[in-house]
Amino acid sequence: MPGLAVIGHPVAHSRSPDMQTAALSDLGLAGEWTYGAIDVSPEDFEATIAELSAAGEYAGVNITVPHKEAAVAMADEATESARAIGAANTLTFRDGLIVADNTDAGGLLRSLPYLPDGERALVLGAGGAARAAIWALADAGVKVDVWNRTRSKGEELAAHFKVGFMEHPNPADYALIVNTTAVGLGGEDAFAHLPLTADSFVPGQVVLDMVYTEEPSALLAAAAAAGATTVDGLEMLVQQGALSMRIWTGEEPSIEAMRTAVRR
Ligand code: ATR
């Protein structure tokens, strides 16, 4: 009975178990496969993963905050995306080896209504989520600019990925705007902290806010009102999860079943 789980700290509020269990059910694998949640502290992370891999009961795990960097560092093998991003959200236990992958990158691309290759994208933030977004978009041929509150960190990241840095971006210049910062999650005014105003958005633009809240974020509400296409963090969660499920089971899960479970 192959086990799967999400590993994080904390992890109790993760939507992955419900979402991935729905994916397994829809594939007809729910009797055979299980998907749970395991809370593991940073001190215990490596030992826990090594045990899960050695015990042979688990096929793989999703990795979330704060373990994504440690996951790629301890893996025996890593995909090009996981190495380049420096973080893994998916581990697969295969023939005694721990294989790291990063499906946040592919999940982000799949959550977009179209791929703006050759067009410009603005990525807000310079943390782990920004690294995945920048790498995914740049690798797909999108012209990326980074903005970050702490300029030095943004410039460093932009130089690392050989993309642009903008201290004062003009939002209307971009086909795609991606917010990877947690601004808005705690109820603060996103427009007070980001280089955007409620009338920054233009029709035809795509705006992705990785923050996921029950209601659409203020950012996405303003973008939608301006005629932009909006994508929220739950859609990205679904898409990265579907790619992980495909890696472990070799099958394509139902996006619809996963969306329903995640928004329940
Ligand atoms: P994650 O791994 O989820 O991306 P992180 O590594 O902690 O999280 O990165 C958080 C990002 O959100 C950073 O870009 C941070 O900006 P700084 O580099 O200036 O700290 C950004 N961020 C967090 N709170 C913010 C705020 N109130 N206003 C603007 N940016 C903020």
PDB file of C-alpha atoms and ligand atoms in Angstrom:
ATOM      1  CA  MET A   1       0.000   0.000   0.000  1.00  0.00           C
ATOM      2  CA  PRO A   2       2.065   2.999  -1.211  1.00  0.00           C
ATOM      3  CA  GLY A   3       1.931   5.936   1.172  1.00  0.00           C
ATOM      4  CA  LEU A   4       2.164   9.596   0.245  1.00  0.00           C
ATOM      5  CA  ALA A   5       2.148  12.648   2.515  1.00  0.00           C
ATOM      6  CA  VAL A   6       2.844  16.336   2.769  1.00  0.00           C
ATOM      7  CA  ILE A   7       5.687  17.204   5.124  1.00  0.00           C
ATOM      8  CA  GLY A   8       5.839  20.654   6.694  1.00  0.00           C
ATOM      9  CA  HIS A   9       6.037  22.544   9.965  1.00  0.00           C
ATOM     10  CA  PRO A  10       3.294  23.436  10.731  1.00  0.00           C
ATOM     11  CA  VAL A  11       1.225  21.292   8.399  1.00  0.00           C
ATOM     12  CA  ALA A  12      -2.149  20.835  10.132  1.00  0.00           C
ATOM     13  CA  HIS A  13      -3.887  23.398   7.919  1.00  0.00           C
ATOM     14  CA  SER A  14      -2.507  22.098   4.635  1.00  0.00           C
ATOM     15  CA  ARG A  15      -5.131  21.494   1.972  1.00  0.00           C
ATOM     16  CA  SER A  16      -2.957  18.918   0.242  1.00  0.00           C
ATOM     17  CA  PRO A  17      -4.328  15.812   2.036  1.00  0.00           C
ATOM     18  CA  ASP A  18      -7.945  16.519   0.983  1.00  0.00           C
ATOM     19  CA  MET A  19      -6.876  17.583  -2.485  1.00  0.00           C
ATOM     20  CA  GLN A  20      -4.549  14.642  -3.137  1.00  0.00           C
ATOM     21  CA  THR A  21      -6.978  12.146  -1.628  1.00  0.00           C
ATOM     22  CA  ALA A  22      -9.585  13.439  -4.077  1.00  0.00           C
ATOM     23  CA  ALA A  23      -7.053  12.971  -6.877  1.00  0.00           C
ATOM     24  CA  LEU A  24      -6.359   9.370  -5.777  1.00  0.00           C
ATOM     25  CA  SER A  25     -10.095   8.618  -5.495  1.00  0.00           C
ATOM     26  CA  ASP A  26     -10.742   9.939  -8.952  1.00  0.00           C
ATOM     27  CA  LEU A  27      -7.925   7.760 -10.330  1.00  0.00           C
ATOM     28  CA  GLY A  28      -9.468   4.729  -8.603  1.00  0.00           C
ATOM     29  CA  LEU A  29      -6.350   4.408  -6.434  1.00  0.00           C
ATOM     30  CA  ALA A  30      -7.825   5.417  -3.066  1.00  0.00           C
ATOM     31  CA  GLY A  31      -8.046   1.819  -1.848  1.00  0.00           C
ATOM     32  CA  GLU A  32      -4.424   1.219  -2.636  1.00  0.00           C
ATOM     33  CA  TRP A  33      -2.700   4.556  -2.014  1.00  0.00           C
ATOM     34  CA  THR A  34      -2.994   6.900   0.970  1.00  0.00           C
ATOM     35  CA  TYR A  35      -2.052  10.572   1.378  1.00  0.00           C
ATOM     36  CA  GLY A  36      -1.540  12.090   4.834  1.00  0.00           C
ATOM     37  CA  ALA A  37       0.238  14.947   6.591  1.00  0.00           C
ATOM     38  CA  ILE A  38       3.354  14.669   8.738  1.00  0.00           C
ATOM     39  CA  ASP A  39       4.550  17.534  10.925  1.00  0.00           C
ATOM     40  CA  VAL A  40       8.341  17.407  11.086  1.00  0.00           C
ATOM     41  CA  SER A  41      10.566  20.027  12.725  1.00  0.00           C
ATOM     42  CA  PRO A  42      13.636  21.264  10.823  1.00  0.00           C
ATOM     43  CA  GLU A  43      15.949  19.366  13.247  1.00  0.00           C
ATOM     44  CA  ASP A  44      14.248  16.070  12.416  1.00  0.00           C
ATOM     45  CA  PHE A  45      13.708  16.624   8.697  1.00  0.00           C
ATOM     46  CA  GLU A  46      16.648  14.714   7.213  1.00  0.00           C
ATOM     47  CA  ALA A  47      16.355  11.740   9.550  1.00  0.00           C
ATOM     48  CA  THR A  48      12.597  11.467   8.949  1.00  0.00           C
ATOM     49  CA  ILE A  49      12.974  11.534   5.170  1.00  0.00           C
ATOM     50  CA  ALA A  50      15.780   8.970   5.324  1.00  0.00           C
ATOM     51  CA  GLU A  51      13.565   6.694   7.445  1.00  0.00           C
ATOM     52  CA  LEU A  52      10.550   7.057   5.163  1.00  0.00           C
ATOM     53  CA  SER A  53      12.703   6.272   2.151  1.00  0.00           C
ATOM     54  CA  ALA A  54      14.380   3.257   3.778  1.00  0.00           C
ATOM     55  CA  ALA A  55      11.181   1.765   5.250  1.00  0.00           C
ATOM     56  CA  GLY A  56       9.766   1.190   1.773  1.00  0.00           C
ATOM     57  CA  GLU A  57       6.166   2.030   2.673  1.00  0.00           C
ATOM     58  CA  TYR A  58       6.165   5.475   1.112  1.00  0.00           C
ATOM     59  CA  ALA A  59       6.300   6.206  -2.607  1.00  0.00           C
ATOM     60  CA  GLY A  60       7.067   9.869  -2.060  1.00  0.00           C
ATOM     61  CA  VAL A  61       6.161  13.104  -0.309  1.00  0.00           C
ATOM     62  CA  ASN A  62       5.261  16.697  -0.995  1.00  0.00           C
ATOM     63  CA  ILE A  63       7.486  19.136   0.849  1.00  0.00           C
ATOM     64  CA  THR A  64       6.279  22.486   2.106  1.00  0.00           C
ATOM     65  CA  VAL A  65       7.504  25.347   4.288  1.00  0.00           C
ATOM     66  CA  PRO A  66      10.139  25.375   5.776  1.00  0.00           C
ATOM     67  CA  HIS A  67      11.774  22.279   4.273  1.00  0.00           C
ATOM     68  CA  LYS A  68      11.974  22.882   0.516  1.00  0.00           C
ATOM     69  CA  GLU A  69      15.654  23.905   0.479  1.00  0.00           C
ATOM     70  CA  ALA A  70      16.688  21.085   2.826  1.00  0.00           C
ATOM     71  CA  ALA A  71      14.817  18.618   0.606  1.00  0.00           C
ATOM     72  CA  VAL A  72      16.855  19.377  -2.490  1.00  0.00           C
ATOM     73  CA  ALA A  73      20.076  19.506  -0.468  1.00  0.00           C
ATOM     74  CA  MET A  74      19.651  15.984   0.938  1.00  0.00           C
ATOM     75  CA  ALA A  75      18.330  14.288  -2.217  1.00  0.00           C
ATOM     76  CA  ASP A  76      20.435  11.706  -4.072  1.00  0.00           C
ATOM     77  CA  GLU A  77      19.227  13.028  -7.413  1.00  0.00           C
ATOM     78  CA  ALA A  78      17.468  16.226  -8.429  1.00  0.00           C
ATOM     79  CA  THR A  79      15.829  17.429 -11.606  1.00  0.00           C
ATOM     80  CA  GLU A  80      17.193  20.445 -13.438  1.00  0.00           C
ATOM     81  CA  SER A  81      14.365  22.646 -12.114  1.00  0.00           C
ATOM     82  CA  ALA A  82      14.865  21.624  -8.468  1.00  0.00           C
ATOM     83  CA  ARG A  83      18.616  22.245  -8.731  1.00  0.00           C
ATOM     84  CA  ALA A  84      18.240  25.583 -10.488  1.00  0.00           C
ATOM     85  CA  ILE A  85      15.548  26.800  -8.079  1.00  0.00           C
ATOM     86  CA  GLY A  86      17.421  25.410  -5.074  1.00  0.00           C
ATOM     87  CA  ALA A  87      14.239  23.960  -3.614  1.00  0.00           C
ATOM     88  CA  ALA A  88      12.102  20.841  -3.981  1.00  0.00           C
ATOM     89  CA  ASN A  89       8.399  20.413  -3.249  1.00  0.00           C
ATOM     90  CA  THR A  90       8.304  16.767  -4.378  1.00  0.00           C
ATOM     91  CA  LEU A  91      10.432  13.817  -3.300  1.00  0.00           C
ATOM     92  CA  THR A  92      10.133  10.355  -4.826  1.00  0.00           C
ATOM     93  CA  PHE A  93      11.560   7.267  -3.140  1.00  0.00           C
ATOM     94  CA  ARG A  94      12.804   5.036  -5.937  1.00  0.00           C
ATOM     95  CA  ASP A  95      15.084   1.985  -5.628  1.00  0.00           C
ATOM     96  CA  GLY A  96      16.483   3.238  -2.335  1.00  0.00           C
ATOM     97  CA  LEU A  97      17.191   6.682  -3.798  1.00  0.00           C
ATOM     98  CA  ILE A  98      15.604  10.020  -2.891  1.00  0.00           C
ATOM     99  CA  VAL A  99      14.791  11.965  -6.047  1.00  0.00           C
ATOM    100  CA  ALA A 100      13.926  15.684  -5.775  1.00  0.00           C
ATOM    101  CA  ASP A 101      11.677  17.567  -8.143  1.00  0.00           C
ATOM    102  CA  ASN A 102      10.102  21.017  -8.185  1.00  0.00           C
ATOM    103  CA  THR A 103       6.555  21.048  -9.537  1.00  0.00           C
ATOM    104  CA  ASP A 104       5.878  24.593  -8.265  1.00  0.00           C
ATOM    105  CA  ALA A 105       7.579  25.775 -11.460  1.00  0.00           C
ATOM    106  CA  GLY A 106       5.508  23.653 -13.845  1.00  0.00           C
ATOM    107  CA  GLY A 107       2.410  24.207 -11.698  1.00  0.00           C
ATOM    108  CA  LEU A 108       2.745  27.953 -12.077  1.00  0.00           C
ATOM    109  CA  LEU A 109       2.962  27.659 -15.869  1.00  0.00           C
ATOM    110  CA  ARG A 110      -0.019  25.300 -15.992  1.00  0.00           C
ATOM    111  CA  SER A 111      -2.119  27.656 -13.875  1.00  0.00           C
ATOM    112  CA  LEU A 112      -1.768  30.454 -16.448  1.00  0.00           C
ATOM    113  CA  PRO A 113      -4.473  30.871 -19.110  1.00  0.00           C
ATOM    114  CA  TYR A 114      -1.701  31.054 -21.740  1.00  0.00           C
ATOM    115  CA  LEU A 115       2.098  31.125 -21.794  1.00  0.00           C
ATOM    116  CA  PRO A 116       3.284  34.718 -22.340  1.00  0.00           C
ATOM    117  CA  ASP A 117       6.537  33.663 -24.029  1.00  0.00           C
ATOM    118  CA  GLY A 118       8.266  36.589 -25.644  1.00  0.00           C
ATOM    119  CA  GLU A 119       6.171  38.917 -23.455  1.00  0.00           C
ATOM    120  CA  ARG A 120       7.070  40.620 -20.182  1.00  0.00           C
ATOM    121  CA  ALA A 121       6.292  39.424 -16.653  1.00  0.00           C
ATOM    122  CA  LEU A 122       6.780  41.201 -13.338  1.00  0.00           C
ATOM    123  CA  VAL A 123       7.570  39.004 -10.332  1.00  0.00           C
ATOM    124  CA  LEU A 124       7.028  40.652  -6.939  1.00  0.00           C
ATOM    125  CA  GLY A 125       9.205  39.243  -4.159  1.00  0.00           C
ATOM    126  CA  ALA A 126      12.560  37.529  -3.776  1.00  0.00           C
ATOM    127  CA  GLY A 127      11.917  34.528  -1.503  1.00  0.00           C
ATOM    128  CA  GLY A 128      11.602  30.841  -2.301  1.00  0.00           C
ATOM    129  CA  ALA A 129       8.314  31.218  -4.168  1.00  0.00           C
ATOM    130  CA  ALA A 130       9.843  33.970  -6.319  1.00  0.00           C
ATOM    131  CA  ARG A 131      12.798  31.734  -7.227  1.00  0.00           C
ATOM    132  CA  ALA A 132      10.439  29.080  -8.621  1.00  0.00           C
ATOM    133  CA  ALA A 133       8.374  31.670 -10.505  1.00  0.00           C
ATOM    134  CA  ILE A 134      11.389  33.432 -12.022  1.00  0.00           C
ATOM    135  CA  TRP A 135      13.060  30.203 -13.096  1.00  0.00           C
ATOM    136  CA  ALA A 136       9.854  28.759 -14.586  1.00  0.00           C
ATOM    137  CA  LEU A 137       8.978  31.892 -16.547  1.00  0.00           C
ATOM    138  CA  ALA A 138      12.509  32.664 -17.747  1.00  0.00           C
ATOM    139  CA  ASP A 139      13.006  29.038 -18.799  1.00  0.00           C
ATOM    140  CA  ALA A 140       9.756  29.249 -20.793  1.00  0.00           C
ATOM    141  CA  GLY A 141      10.958  32.294 -22.725  1.00  0.00           C
ATOM    142  CA  VAL A 142       9.139  35.001 -20.777  1.00  0.00           C
ATOM    143  CA  LYS A 143      11.018  38.292 -20.234  1.00  0.00           C
ATOM    144  CA  VAL A 144      11.076  38.604 -16.463  1.00  0.00           C
ATOM    145  CA  ASP A 145      11.615  41.642 -14.238  1.00  0.00           C
ATOM    146  CA  VAL A 146      11.854  41.326 -10.459  1.00  0.00           C
ATOM    147  CA  TRP A 147      10.734  43.854  -7.862  1.00  0.00           C
ATOM    148  CA  ASN A 148      11.405  43.369  -4.159  1.00  0.00           C
ATOM    149  CA  ARG A 149      10.862  45.509  -1.036  1.00  0.00           C
ATOM    150  CA  THR A 150      14.477  44.942  -0.033  1.00  0.00           C
ATOM    151  CA  ARG A 151      16.206  46.143  -3.152  1.00  0.00           C
ATOM    152  CA  SER A 152      19.566  44.393  -2.571  1.00  0.00           C
ATOM    153  CA  LYS A 153      17.870  40.986  -2.280  1.00  0.00           C
ATOM    154  CA  GLY A 154      15.851  41.573  -5.443  1.00  0.00           C
ATOM    155  CA  GLU A 155      18.887  42.696  -7.406  1.00  0.00           C
ATOM    156  CA  GLU A 156      20.880  39.698  -6.241  1.00  0.00           C
ATOM    157  CA  LEU A 157      18.144  37.300  -7.297  1.00  0.00           C
ATOM    158  CA  ALA A 158      17.663  39.017 -10.657  1.00  0.00           C
ATOM    159  CA  ALA A 159      21.414  38.781 -11.322  1.00  0.00           C
ATOM    160  CA  HIS A 160      21.450  35.111 -10.316  1.00  0.00           C
ATOM    161  CA  PHE A 161      18.698  34.228 -12.804  1.00  0.00           C
ATOM    162  CA  LYS A 162      19.928  36.741 -15.408  1.00  0.00           C
ATOM    163  CA  VAL A 163      16.634  38.664 -15.485  1.00  0.00           C
ATOM    164  CA  GLY A 164      15.850  42.348 -14.939  1.00  0.00           C
ATOM    165  CA  PHE A 165      15.329  44.282 -11.717  1.00  0.00           C
ATOM    166  CA  MET A 166      12.872  47.190 -11.477  1.00  0.00           C
ATOM    167  CA  GLU A 167      12.708  49.518  -8.523  1.00  0.00           C
ATOM    168  CA  HIS A 168       9.740  51.422  -9.948  1.00  0.00           C
ATOM    169  CA  PRO A 169       7.987  49.125 -12.423  1.00  0.00           C
ATOM    170  CA  ASN A 170       5.108  50.360 -14.550  1.00  0.00           C
ATOM    171  CA  PRO A 171       2.488  47.608 -14.063  1.00  0.00           C
ATOM    172  CA  ALA A 172       0.792  48.360 -17.393  1.00  0.00           C
ATOM    173  CA  ASP A 173       3.961  47.272 -19.224  1.00  0.00           C
ATOM    174  CA  TYR A 174       3.513  43.633 -18.237  1.00  0.00           C
ATOM    175  CA  ALA A 175       1.444  40.836 -19.781  1.00  0.00           C
ATOM    176  CA  LEU A 176       1.738  38.977 -16.478  1.00  0.00           C
ATOM    177  CA  ILE A 177       2.142  40.104 -12.863  1.00  0.00           C
ATOM    178  CA  VAL A 178       2.947  37.468 -10.224  1.00  0.00           C
ATOM    179  CA  ASN A 179       2.762  38.284  -6.516  1.00  0.00           C
ATOM    180  CA  THR A 180       4.933  35.813  -4.596  1.00  0.00           C
ATOM    181  CA  THR A 181       5.037  37.877  -1.386  1.00  0.00           C
ATOM    182  CA  ALA A 182       2.824  37.042   1.559  1.00  0.00           C
ATOM    183  CA  VAL A 183       1.432  40.590   1.589  1.00  0.00           C
ATOM    184  CA  GLY A 184      -2.347  40.443   2.012  1.00  0.00           C
ATOM    185  CA  LEU A 185      -2.323  37.182   3.938  1.00  0.00           C
ATOM    186  CA  GLY A 186      -2.443  38.937   7.303  1.00  0.00           C
ATOM    187  CA  GLY A 187      -5.161  41.312   6.120  1.00  0.00           C
ATOM    188  CA  GLU A 188      -2.746  44.205   5.453  1.00  0.00           C
ATOM    189  CA  ASP A 189      -3.312  46.536   2.518  1.00  0.00           C
ATOM    190  CA  ALA A 190      -1.437  44.987  -0.408  1.00  0.00           C
ATOM    191  CA  PHE A 191      -1.408  48.288  -2.287  1.00  0.00           C
ATOM    192  CA  ALA A 192       0.441  49.994   0.568  1.00  0.00           C
ATOM    193  CA  HIS A 193       3.282  47.464   0.358  1.00  0.00           C
ATOM    194  CA  LEU A 194       3.583  46.590  -3.336  1.00  0.00           C
ATOM    195  CA  PRO A 195       4.404  48.805  -6.348  1.00  0.00           C
ATOM    196  CA  LEU A 196       0.777  48.609  -7.482  1.00  0.00           C
ATOM    197  CA  THR A 197      -2.390  50.631  -7.036  1.00  0.00           C
ATOM    198  CA  ALA A 198      -5.990  49.571  -7.501  1.00  0.00           C
ATOM    199  CA  ASP A 199      -5.901  51.091 -11.002  1.00  0.00           C
ATOM    200  CA  SER A 200      -2.572  49.628 -12.077  1.00  0.00           C
ATOM    201  CA  PHE A 201      -4.143  46.788 -14.022  1.00  0.00           C
ATOM    202  CA  VAL A 202      -5.118  46.720 -17.684  1.00  0.00           C
ATOM    203  CA  PRO A 203      -7.550  44.548 -19.666  1.00  0.00           C
ATOM    204  CA  GLY A 204      -5.972  41.454 -21.144  1.00  0.00           C
ATOM    205  CA  GLN A 205      -3.294  41.286 -18.472  1.00  0.00           C
ATOM    206  CA  VAL A 206      -2.910  38.138 -16.332  1.00  0.00           C
ATOM    207  CA  VAL A 207      -2.472  38.641 -12.584  1.00  0.00           C
ATOM    208  CA  LEU A 208      -1.457  35.737 -10.345  1.00  0.00           C
ATOM    209  CA  ASP A 209      -1.530  36.137  -6.563  1.00  0.00           C
ATOM    210  CA  MET A 210       0.056  33.190  -4.761  1.00  0.00           C
ATOM    211  CA  VAL A 211      -1.593  34.221  -1.491  1.00  0.00           C
ATOM    212  CA  TYR A 212      -4.620  32.113  -0.857  1.00  0.00           C
ATOM    213  CA  THR A 213      -7.443  33.394   1.215  1.00  0.00           C
ATOM    214  CA  GLU A 214     -11.124  32.420   1.348  1.00  0.00           C
ATOM    215  CA  GLU A 215     -12.171  35.513  -0.592  1.00  0.00           C
ATOM    216  CA  PRO A 216     -10.315  36.772  -3.678  1.00  0.00           C
ATOM    217  CA  SER A 217      -7.407  38.951  -2.501  1.00  0.00           C
ATOM    218  CA  ALA A 218      -7.706  42.741  -2.841  1.00  0.00           C
ATOM    219  CA  LEU A 219      -5.117  42.486  -5.584  1.00  0.00           C
ATOM    220  CA  LEU A 220      -7.120  39.986  -7.614  1.00  0.00           C
ATOM    221  CA  ALA A 221     -10.397  41.829  -6.999  1.00  0.00           C
ATOM    222  CA  ALA A 222      -8.890  45.042  -8.410  1.00  0.00           C
ATOM    223  CA  ALA A 223      -7.310  43.159 -11.319  1.00  0.00           C
ATOM    224  CA  ALA A 224     -10.619  41.488 -12.197  1.00  0.00           C
ATOM    225  CA  ALA A 225     -12.462  44.813 -11.993  1.00  0.00           C
ATOM    226  CA  ALA A 226      -9.968  46.241 -14.515  1.00  0.00           C
ATOM    227  CA  GLY A 227     -10.653  43.411 -16.956  1.00  0.00           C
ATOM    228  CA  ALA A 228      -7.515  41.386 -16.222  1.00  0.00           C
ATOM    229  CA  THR A 229      -7.574  37.583 -15.972  1.00  0.00           C
ATOM    230  CA  THR A 230      -6.875  36.432 -12.422  1.00  0.00           C
ATOM    231  CA  VAL A 231      -5.279  33.266 -11.058  1.00  0.00           C
ATOM    232  CA  ASP A 232      -5.147  32.530  -7.347  1.00  0.00           C
ATOM    233  CA  GLY A 233      -2.870  30.509  -5.106  1.00  0.00           C
ATOM    234  CA  LEU A 234      -5.318  27.605  -4.879  1.00  0.00           C
ATOM    235  CA  GLU A 235      -5.167  27.059  -8.623  1.00  0.00           C
ATOM    236  CA  MET A 236      -1.378  26.907  -8.380  1.00  0.00           C
ATOM    237  CA  LEU A 237      -1.671  24.483  -5.462  1.00  0.00           C
ATOM    238  CA  VAL A 238      -3.886  22.233  -7.588  1.00  0.00           C
ATOM    239  CA  GLN A 239      -1.546  22.332 -10.582  1.00  0.00           C
ATOM    240  CA  GLN A 240       1.656  21.631  -8.637  1.00  0.00           C
ATOM    241  CA  GLY A 241      -0.143  18.826  -6.790  1.00  0.00           C
ATOM    242  CA  ALA A 242      -1.371  17.266 -10.023  1.00  0.00           C
ATOM    243  CA  LEU A 243       2.175  17.234 -11.413  1.00  0.00           C
ATOM    244  CA  SER A 244       3.465  15.574  -8.222  1.00  0.00           C
ATOM    245  CA  MET A 245       0.705  12.958  -8.413  1.00  0.00           C
ATOM    246  CA  ARG A 246       1.690  12.227 -11.997  1.00  0.00           C
ATOM    247  CA  ILE A 247       5.317  11.692 -10.969  1.00  0.00           C
ATOM    248  CA  TRP A 248       4.366   9.174  -8.259  1.00  0.00           C
ATOM    249  CA  THR A 249       1.532   7.270  -9.938  1.00  0.00           C
ATOM    250  CA  GLY A 250       2.327   7.764 -13.617  1.00  0.00           C
ATOM    251  CA  GLU A 251      -1.268   8.867 -14.123  1.00  0.00           C
ATOM    252  CA  GLU A 252      -2.900  12.213 -14.863  1.00  0.00           C
ATOM    253  CA  PRO A 253      -5.288  13.107 -12.027  1.00  0.00           C
ATOM    254  CA  SER A 254      -8.522  15.031 -12.518  1.00  0.00           C
ATOM    255  CA  ILE A 255      -7.887  18.757 -12.125  1.00  0.00           C
ATOM    256  CA  GLU A 256     -11.626  19.282 -11.625  1.00  0.00           C
ATOM    257  CA  ALA A 257     -11.807  16.802  -8.731  1.00  0.00           C
ATOM    258  CA  MET A 258      -8.783  18.453  -7.122  1.00  0.00           C
ATOM    259  CA  ARG A 259     -10.208  21.971  -7.589  1.00  0.00           C
ATOM    260  CA  THR A 260     -13.476  20.941  -5.991  1.00  0.00           C
ATOM    261  CA  ALA A 261     -11.684  19.393  -3.000  1.00  0.00           C
ATOM    262  CA  VAL A 262      -9.412  22.353  -2.456  1.00  0.00           C
ATOM    263  CA  ARG A 263     -12.217  24.938  -2.552  1.00  0.00           C
ATOM    264  CA  ARG A 264     -14.588  22.964  -0.345  1.00  0.00           C
TER     265      ARG A 264
HETATM  266  P1  ATR B   1       8.553  32.478   0.380  1.00  0.00           P
HETATM  267  O1  ATR B   1       9.532  31.364   0.513  1.00  0.00           O
HETATM  268  O2  ATR B   1       7.135  32.092   0.638  1.00  0.00           O
HETATM  269  O3  ATR B   1       8.705  33.218  -0.906  1.00  0.00           O
HETATM  270  P2  ATR B   1      10.164  34.264   2.007  1.00  0.00           P
HETATM  271  O4  ATR B   1      11.378  33.572   1.552  1.00  0.00           O
HETATM  272  O5  ATR B   1      10.008  34.545   3.459  1.00  0.00           O
HETATM  273  O6  ATR B   1       8.846  33.479   1.595  1.00  0.00           O
HETATM  274  O7  ATR B   1      10.031  35.627   1.181  1.00  0.00           O
HETATM  275  C1  ATR B   1       9.078  36.567   1.499  1.00  0.00           C
HETATM  276  C2  ATR B   1       9.000  37.640   0.404  1.00  0.00           C
HETATM  277  O8  ATR B   1       7.884  38.462   0.709  1.00  0.00           O
HETATM  278  C3  ATR B   1      10.216  38.547   0.360  1.00  0.00           C
HETATM  279  O9  ATR B   1      10.408  38.965  -0.973  1.00  0.00           O
HETATM  280  C4  ATR B   1       9.778  39.713   1.236  1.00  0.00           C
HETATM  281  O10 ATR B   1      10.426  40.931   0.950  1.00  0.00           O
HETATM  282  P3  ATR B   1      11.843  41.316   1.659  1.00  0.00           P
HETATM  283  O11 ATR B   1      12.892  40.591   0.897  1.00  0.00           O
HETATM  284  O12 ATR B   1      11.924  42.788   1.526  1.00  0.00           O
HETATM  285  O13 ATR B   1      11.720  40.856   3.082  1.00  0.00           O
HETATM  286  C5  ATR B   1       8.330  39.817   0.849  1.00  0.00           C
HETATM  287  N1  ATR B   1       7.511  40.494   1.860  1.00  0.00           N
HETATM  288  C6  ATR B   1       7.118  40.014   3.055  1.00  0.00           C
HETATM  289  N2  ATR B   1       6.392  40.933   3.717  1.00  0.00           N
HETATM  290  C7  ATR B   1       6.331  42.038   2.919  1.00  0.00           C
HETATM  291  C8  ATR B   1       5.720  43.326   3.026  1.00  0.00           C
HETATM  292  N3  ATR B   1       4.999  43.683   4.096  1.00  0.00           N
HETATM  293  N4  ATR B   1       5.873  44.172   1.987  1.00  0.00           N
HETATM  294  C9  ATR B   1       6.576  43.837   0.889  1.00  0.00           C
HETATM  295  N5  ATR B   1       7.169  42.641   0.729  1.00  0.00           N
HETATM  296  C10 ATR B   1       7.056  41.752   1.723  1.00  0.00           C
END
